[in-house]
Coordinates of C-alpha atoms in Angstrom, one line a residue:
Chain A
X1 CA -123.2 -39.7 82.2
X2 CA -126.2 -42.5 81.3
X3 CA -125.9 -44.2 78.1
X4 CA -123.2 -44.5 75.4
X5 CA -121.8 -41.8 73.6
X6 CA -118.5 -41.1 71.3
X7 CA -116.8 -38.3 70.6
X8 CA -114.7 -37.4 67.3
X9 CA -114.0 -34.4 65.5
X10 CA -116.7 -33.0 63.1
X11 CA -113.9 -33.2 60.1
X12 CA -113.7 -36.6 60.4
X13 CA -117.0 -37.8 60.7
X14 CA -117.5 -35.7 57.9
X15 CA -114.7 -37.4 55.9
X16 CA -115.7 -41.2 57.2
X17 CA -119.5 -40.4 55.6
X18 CA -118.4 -39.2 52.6
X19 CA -116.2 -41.6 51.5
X20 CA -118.7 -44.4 52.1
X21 CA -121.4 -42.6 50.1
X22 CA -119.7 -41.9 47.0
X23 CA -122.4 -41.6 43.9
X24 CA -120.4 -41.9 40.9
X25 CA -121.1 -41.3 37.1
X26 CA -119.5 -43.5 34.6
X27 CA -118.2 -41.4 31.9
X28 CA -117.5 -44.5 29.6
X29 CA -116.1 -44.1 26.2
X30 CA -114.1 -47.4 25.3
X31 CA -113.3 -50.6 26.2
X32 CA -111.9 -50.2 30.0
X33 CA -115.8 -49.9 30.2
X34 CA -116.1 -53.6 30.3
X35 CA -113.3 -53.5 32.8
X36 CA -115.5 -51.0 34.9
X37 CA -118.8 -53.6 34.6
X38 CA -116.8 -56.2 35.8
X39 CA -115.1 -54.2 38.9
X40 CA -118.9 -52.7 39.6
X41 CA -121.0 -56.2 39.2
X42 CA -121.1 -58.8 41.5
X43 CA -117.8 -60.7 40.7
X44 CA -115.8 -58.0 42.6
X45 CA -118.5 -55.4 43.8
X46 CA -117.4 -51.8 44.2
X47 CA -120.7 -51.6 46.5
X48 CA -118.6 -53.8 49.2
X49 CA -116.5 -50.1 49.3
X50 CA -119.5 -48.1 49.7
X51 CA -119.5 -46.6 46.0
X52 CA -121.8 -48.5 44.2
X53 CA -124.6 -46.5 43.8
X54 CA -124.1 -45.4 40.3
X55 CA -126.6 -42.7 39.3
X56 CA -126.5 -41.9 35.1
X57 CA -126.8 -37.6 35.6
X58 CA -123.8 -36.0 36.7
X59 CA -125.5 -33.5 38.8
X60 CA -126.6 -36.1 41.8
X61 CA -122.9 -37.9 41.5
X62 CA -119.7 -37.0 43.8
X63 CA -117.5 -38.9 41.9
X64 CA -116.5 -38.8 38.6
X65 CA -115.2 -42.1 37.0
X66 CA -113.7 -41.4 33.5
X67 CA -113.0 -44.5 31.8
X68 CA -111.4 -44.8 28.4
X69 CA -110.3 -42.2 25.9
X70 CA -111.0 -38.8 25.6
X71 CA -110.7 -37.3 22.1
X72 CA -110.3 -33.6 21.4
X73 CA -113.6 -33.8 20.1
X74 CA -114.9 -34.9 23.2
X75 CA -113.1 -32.8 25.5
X76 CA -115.8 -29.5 26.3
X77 CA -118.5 -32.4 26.7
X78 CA -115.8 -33.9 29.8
X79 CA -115.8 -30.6 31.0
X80 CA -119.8 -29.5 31.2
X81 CA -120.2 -32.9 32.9
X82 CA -117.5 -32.0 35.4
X83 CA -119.1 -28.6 35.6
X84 CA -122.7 -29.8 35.9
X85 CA -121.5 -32.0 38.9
X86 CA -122.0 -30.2 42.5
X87 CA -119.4 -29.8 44.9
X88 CA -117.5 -32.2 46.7
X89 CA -116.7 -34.0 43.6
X90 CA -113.7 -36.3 43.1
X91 CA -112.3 -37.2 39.4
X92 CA -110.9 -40.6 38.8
X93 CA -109.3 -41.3 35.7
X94 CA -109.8 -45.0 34.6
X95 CA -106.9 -46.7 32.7
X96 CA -104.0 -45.5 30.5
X97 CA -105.7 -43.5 27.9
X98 CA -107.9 -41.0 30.7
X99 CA -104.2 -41.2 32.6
X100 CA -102.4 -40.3 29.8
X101 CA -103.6 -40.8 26.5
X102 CA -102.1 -43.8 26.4
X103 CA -101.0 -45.7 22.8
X104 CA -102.9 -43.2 20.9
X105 CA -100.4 -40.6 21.0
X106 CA -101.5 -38.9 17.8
X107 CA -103.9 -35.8 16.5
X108 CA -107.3 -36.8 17.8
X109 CA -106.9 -38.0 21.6
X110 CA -106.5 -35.5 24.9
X111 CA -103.0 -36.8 26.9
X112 CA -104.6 -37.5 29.9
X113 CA -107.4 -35.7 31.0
X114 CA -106.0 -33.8 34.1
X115 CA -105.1 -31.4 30.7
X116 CA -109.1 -30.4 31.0
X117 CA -110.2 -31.2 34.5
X118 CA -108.4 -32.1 38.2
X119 CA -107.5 -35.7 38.8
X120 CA -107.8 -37.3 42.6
X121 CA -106.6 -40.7 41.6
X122 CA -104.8 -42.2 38.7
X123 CA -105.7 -45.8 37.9
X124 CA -103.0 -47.1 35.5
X125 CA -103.7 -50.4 33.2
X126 CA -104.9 -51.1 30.0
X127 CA -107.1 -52.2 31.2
X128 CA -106.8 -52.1 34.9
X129 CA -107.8 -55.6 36.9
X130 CA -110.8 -55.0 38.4
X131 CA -108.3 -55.5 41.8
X132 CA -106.6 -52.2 40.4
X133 CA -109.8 -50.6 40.4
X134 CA -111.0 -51.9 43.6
X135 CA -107.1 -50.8 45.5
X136 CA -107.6 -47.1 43.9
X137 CA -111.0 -46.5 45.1
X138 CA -109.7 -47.5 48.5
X139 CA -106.7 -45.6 48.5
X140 CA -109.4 -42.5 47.0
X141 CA -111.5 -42.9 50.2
X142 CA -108.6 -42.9 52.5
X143 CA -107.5 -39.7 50.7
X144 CA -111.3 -38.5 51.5
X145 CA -111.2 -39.7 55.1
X146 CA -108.0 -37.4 55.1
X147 CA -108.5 -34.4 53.4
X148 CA -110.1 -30.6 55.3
X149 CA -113.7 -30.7 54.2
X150 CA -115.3 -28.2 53.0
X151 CA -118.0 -27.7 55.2
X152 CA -120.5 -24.8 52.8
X153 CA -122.6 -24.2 55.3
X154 CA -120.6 -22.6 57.4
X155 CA -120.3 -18.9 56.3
Chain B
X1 CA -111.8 -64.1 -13.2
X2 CA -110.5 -64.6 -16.1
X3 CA -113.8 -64.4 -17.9
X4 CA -114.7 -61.2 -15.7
X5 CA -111.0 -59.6 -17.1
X6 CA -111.9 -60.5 -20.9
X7 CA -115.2 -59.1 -20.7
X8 CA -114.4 -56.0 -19.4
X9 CA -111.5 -55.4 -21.5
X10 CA -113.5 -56.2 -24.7
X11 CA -116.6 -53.5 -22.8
X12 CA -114.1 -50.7 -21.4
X13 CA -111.5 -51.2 -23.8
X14 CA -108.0 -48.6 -22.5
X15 CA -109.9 -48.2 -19.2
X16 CA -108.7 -51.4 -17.1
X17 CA -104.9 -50.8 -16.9
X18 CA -104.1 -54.2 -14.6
X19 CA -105.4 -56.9 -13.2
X20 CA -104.2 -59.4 -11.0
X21 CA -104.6 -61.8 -7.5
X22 CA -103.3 -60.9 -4.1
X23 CA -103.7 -62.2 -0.9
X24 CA -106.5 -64.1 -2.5
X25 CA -108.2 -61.5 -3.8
X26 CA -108.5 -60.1 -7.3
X27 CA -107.5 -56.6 -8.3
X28 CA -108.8 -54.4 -10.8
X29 CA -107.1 -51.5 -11.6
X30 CA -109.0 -49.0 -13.8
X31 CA -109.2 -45.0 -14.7
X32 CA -110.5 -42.7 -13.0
X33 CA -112.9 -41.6 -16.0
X34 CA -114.7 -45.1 -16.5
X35 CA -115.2 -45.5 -12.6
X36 CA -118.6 -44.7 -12.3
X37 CA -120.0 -47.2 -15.7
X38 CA -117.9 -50.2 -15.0
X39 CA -119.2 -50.3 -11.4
X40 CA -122.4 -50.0 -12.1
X41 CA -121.8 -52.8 -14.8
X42 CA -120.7 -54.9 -12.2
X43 CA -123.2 -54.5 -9.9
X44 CA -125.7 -55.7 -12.5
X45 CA -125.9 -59.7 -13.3
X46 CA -124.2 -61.8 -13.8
X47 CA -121.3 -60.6 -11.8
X48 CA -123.5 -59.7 -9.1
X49 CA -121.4 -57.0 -7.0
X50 CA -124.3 -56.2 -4.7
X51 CA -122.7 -55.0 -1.5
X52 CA -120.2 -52.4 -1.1
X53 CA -118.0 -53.6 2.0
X54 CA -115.6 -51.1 1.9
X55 CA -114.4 -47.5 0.4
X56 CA -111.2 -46.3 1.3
X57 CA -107.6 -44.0 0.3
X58 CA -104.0 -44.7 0.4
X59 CA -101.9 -41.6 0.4
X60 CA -98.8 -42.3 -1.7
X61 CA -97.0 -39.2 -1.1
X62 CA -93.8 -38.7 -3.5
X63 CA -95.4 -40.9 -6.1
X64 CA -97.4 -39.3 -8.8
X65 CA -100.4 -39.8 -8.7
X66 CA -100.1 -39.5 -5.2
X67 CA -103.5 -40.6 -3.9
X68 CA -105.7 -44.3 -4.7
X69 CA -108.9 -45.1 -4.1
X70 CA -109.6 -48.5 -2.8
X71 CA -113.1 -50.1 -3.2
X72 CA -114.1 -53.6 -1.9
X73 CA -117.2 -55.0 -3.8
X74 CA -118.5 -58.4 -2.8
X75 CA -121.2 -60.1 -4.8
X76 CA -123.5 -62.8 -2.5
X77 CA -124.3 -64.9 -5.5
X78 CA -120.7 -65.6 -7.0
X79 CA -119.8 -65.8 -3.4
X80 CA -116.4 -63.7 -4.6
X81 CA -114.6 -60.3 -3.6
X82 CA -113.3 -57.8 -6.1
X83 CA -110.9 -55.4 -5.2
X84 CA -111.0 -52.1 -7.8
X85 CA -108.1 -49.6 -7.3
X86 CA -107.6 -45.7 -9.5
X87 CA -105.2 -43.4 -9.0
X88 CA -106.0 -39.4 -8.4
X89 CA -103.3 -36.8 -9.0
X90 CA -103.0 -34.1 -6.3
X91 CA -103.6 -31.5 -8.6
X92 CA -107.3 -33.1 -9.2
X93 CA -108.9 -34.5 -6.0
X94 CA -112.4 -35.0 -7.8
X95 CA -113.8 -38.0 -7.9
X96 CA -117.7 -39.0 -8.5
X97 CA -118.9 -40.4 -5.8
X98 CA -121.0 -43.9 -5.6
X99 CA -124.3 -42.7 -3.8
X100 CA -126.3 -43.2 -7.3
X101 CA -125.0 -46.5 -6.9
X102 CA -124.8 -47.9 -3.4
X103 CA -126.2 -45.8 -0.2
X104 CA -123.8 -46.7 2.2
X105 CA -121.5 -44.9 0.0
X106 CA -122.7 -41.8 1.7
X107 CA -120.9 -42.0 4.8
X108 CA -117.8 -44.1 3.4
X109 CA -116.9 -41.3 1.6
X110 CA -117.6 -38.7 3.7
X111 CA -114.5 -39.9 6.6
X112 CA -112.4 -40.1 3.1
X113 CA -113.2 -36.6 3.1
X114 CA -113.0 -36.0 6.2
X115 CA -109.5 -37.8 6.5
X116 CA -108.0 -37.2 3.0
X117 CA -109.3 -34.3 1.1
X118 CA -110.6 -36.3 -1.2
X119 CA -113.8 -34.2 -3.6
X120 CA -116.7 -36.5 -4.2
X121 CA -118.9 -35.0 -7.1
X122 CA -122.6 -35.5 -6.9
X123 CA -122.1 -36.3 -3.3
X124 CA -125.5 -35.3 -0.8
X125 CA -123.6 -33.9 1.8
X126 CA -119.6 -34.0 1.5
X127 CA -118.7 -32.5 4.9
X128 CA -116.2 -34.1 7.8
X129 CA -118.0 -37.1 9.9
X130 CA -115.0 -37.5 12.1
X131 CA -113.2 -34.7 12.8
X132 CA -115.2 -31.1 14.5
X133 CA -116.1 -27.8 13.2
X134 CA -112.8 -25.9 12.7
X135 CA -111.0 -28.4 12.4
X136 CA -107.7 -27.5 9.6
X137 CA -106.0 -29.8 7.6
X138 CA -106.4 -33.8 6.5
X139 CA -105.3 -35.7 9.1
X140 CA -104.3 -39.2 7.7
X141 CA -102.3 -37.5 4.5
X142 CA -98.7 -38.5 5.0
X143 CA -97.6 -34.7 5.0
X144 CA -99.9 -34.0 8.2
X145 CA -97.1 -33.1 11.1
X146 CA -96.9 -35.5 13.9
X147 CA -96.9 -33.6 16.9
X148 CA -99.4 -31.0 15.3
X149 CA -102.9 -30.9 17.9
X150 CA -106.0 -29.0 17.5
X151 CA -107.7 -28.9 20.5
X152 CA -111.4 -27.4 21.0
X153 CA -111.5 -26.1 24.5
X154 CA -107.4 -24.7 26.2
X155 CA -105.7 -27.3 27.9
X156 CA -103.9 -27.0 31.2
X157 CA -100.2 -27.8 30.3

């Protein structure tokens, strides 16, 4: 045959574009949010990853960054936003208090938010060094590059 | 001070029960009844008390009266800080509140409110700033429980 060709599995082309086009929506409440500007500005550059296209409206973002603390009062706004957002979507929680609620272990704070919505990848810290960050949005795409897509089309 | 303390006692004579210095600052304690005249007094020259910083409420539970009001005045021309404390008995959480008087009031005494229990009279809209709709209870009073969570939406466990 002329010319040059590869040949791969459809799963894992699908999985190798997705995880270098992750949108993702900064849900930022608190102060890991200056941790996130520093990990997604030039200093350390989440768009080296292929995920630094940040677009502000859930509804055009695949991944959803939650960084600082949820409050009970807050909690049915997380979960429209991770309703409005359209499918494949991946959740990461950003520091201690998304992980877990971290220090504020008291009446007005959620303990962690996978108790409202599904959590791909935990990023511990408080806050997290932007290296922290960077290593869990890696270890996120590999997960991608892994994982059986969903292919919708395909009735 | 000590001018501030005679003139005060001599105008509001059985309604200042202390006053003293801590951490630098000066204290007034005072009764509840006489809290709206003497801070309006002080607000007015000389003593200058322009600017309310602060507004706040200890809970003193197994005392009696069990809650205090704090209020920080500071006044720009004396350059100086007063500290006025009153007690409030549980059995009578009503206290006037100091919109008339300073407009940031408003909101200072809505999270005490919100966080305490505490009844402002006069006030222009005493509801909770903090806390949601349906939310029960006061949570910064010492008898609050703990663990106790009110959440809005279920959680997964």
């Amino acid at each position: 045959m002329k010319g040059d060709f590869i040949t791969t599995s459809f799963n894992h082309v699908l999985g190798w574009a997705r995880k270098y086009s992750l949108f993702h929506y900064p849900y930022v409440t608190a102060c890991c949010g200056m941790e996130y500007m520093s990990a997604a500005c030039a200093h350390f550059d989440l768009d080296r990853f292929g995920a630094g296209w940040t677009r502000f409206s859930p509804r055009q973002s695949d991944l959803l960054l939650v960084v600082g603390t949820i409050t009970q009062k807050l909690a049915p706004v997380l979960h429209t936003v991770y309703e409005q957002m359209t499918d494949p979507k991946w959740v990461i929680a950003f520091g201690t208090c998304a992980v877990s609620g971290g220090i504020y272990d008291n009446y007005a704070v959620v303990q962690g938010i996978d108790k409202i919505i599904p959590v791909d990848m935990y990023i511990p810290g408080c806050p997290p060094r932007p290296e922290t960050v960077l290593d869990g949005l890696v270890k996120l795409q590999k997960n991608i590059q892994h994982q059986k897509q969903d292919w919708r089309w395909k009735k | 001070m000590e001018k501030i303390k005679k003139d005060l006692q001599q105008k509001f004579p059985e309604k200042i029960r202390k006053m003293y210095s801590d951490y630098g600052d000066d204290v007034l304690v005072i009764q509840k009844d006489a809290l709206m005249d003497i801070l309006q007094y002080l607000k007015k020259s000389p003593y200058d008390y322009t600017m309310l910083l602060d507004l706040t409420c200890v809970d003193y539970m197994r005392e009696e009266p069990r809650f205090e009001m704090v209020y920080h005045l500071l006044s720009l021309s004396n350059r100086h800080r007063l500290r006025i404390k009153t007690r409030l008995p549980e059995k009578d959480l009503s206290i006037q509140s100091l919109t008339p008087i300073w407009k940031n009031a408003n909101w200072l005494e809505r999270e005490v409110f919100d966080m305490f229990g505490i009844q402002f009279k006069n006030h222009p809209d005493l509801r909770r700033i903090f806390m949601y709709d349906g939310f029960e209870g006061f949570p910064l009073r010492k008898d609050y429980p703990l663990r106790k969570r009110q959440p809005r939406i279920p959680l997964k466990e």
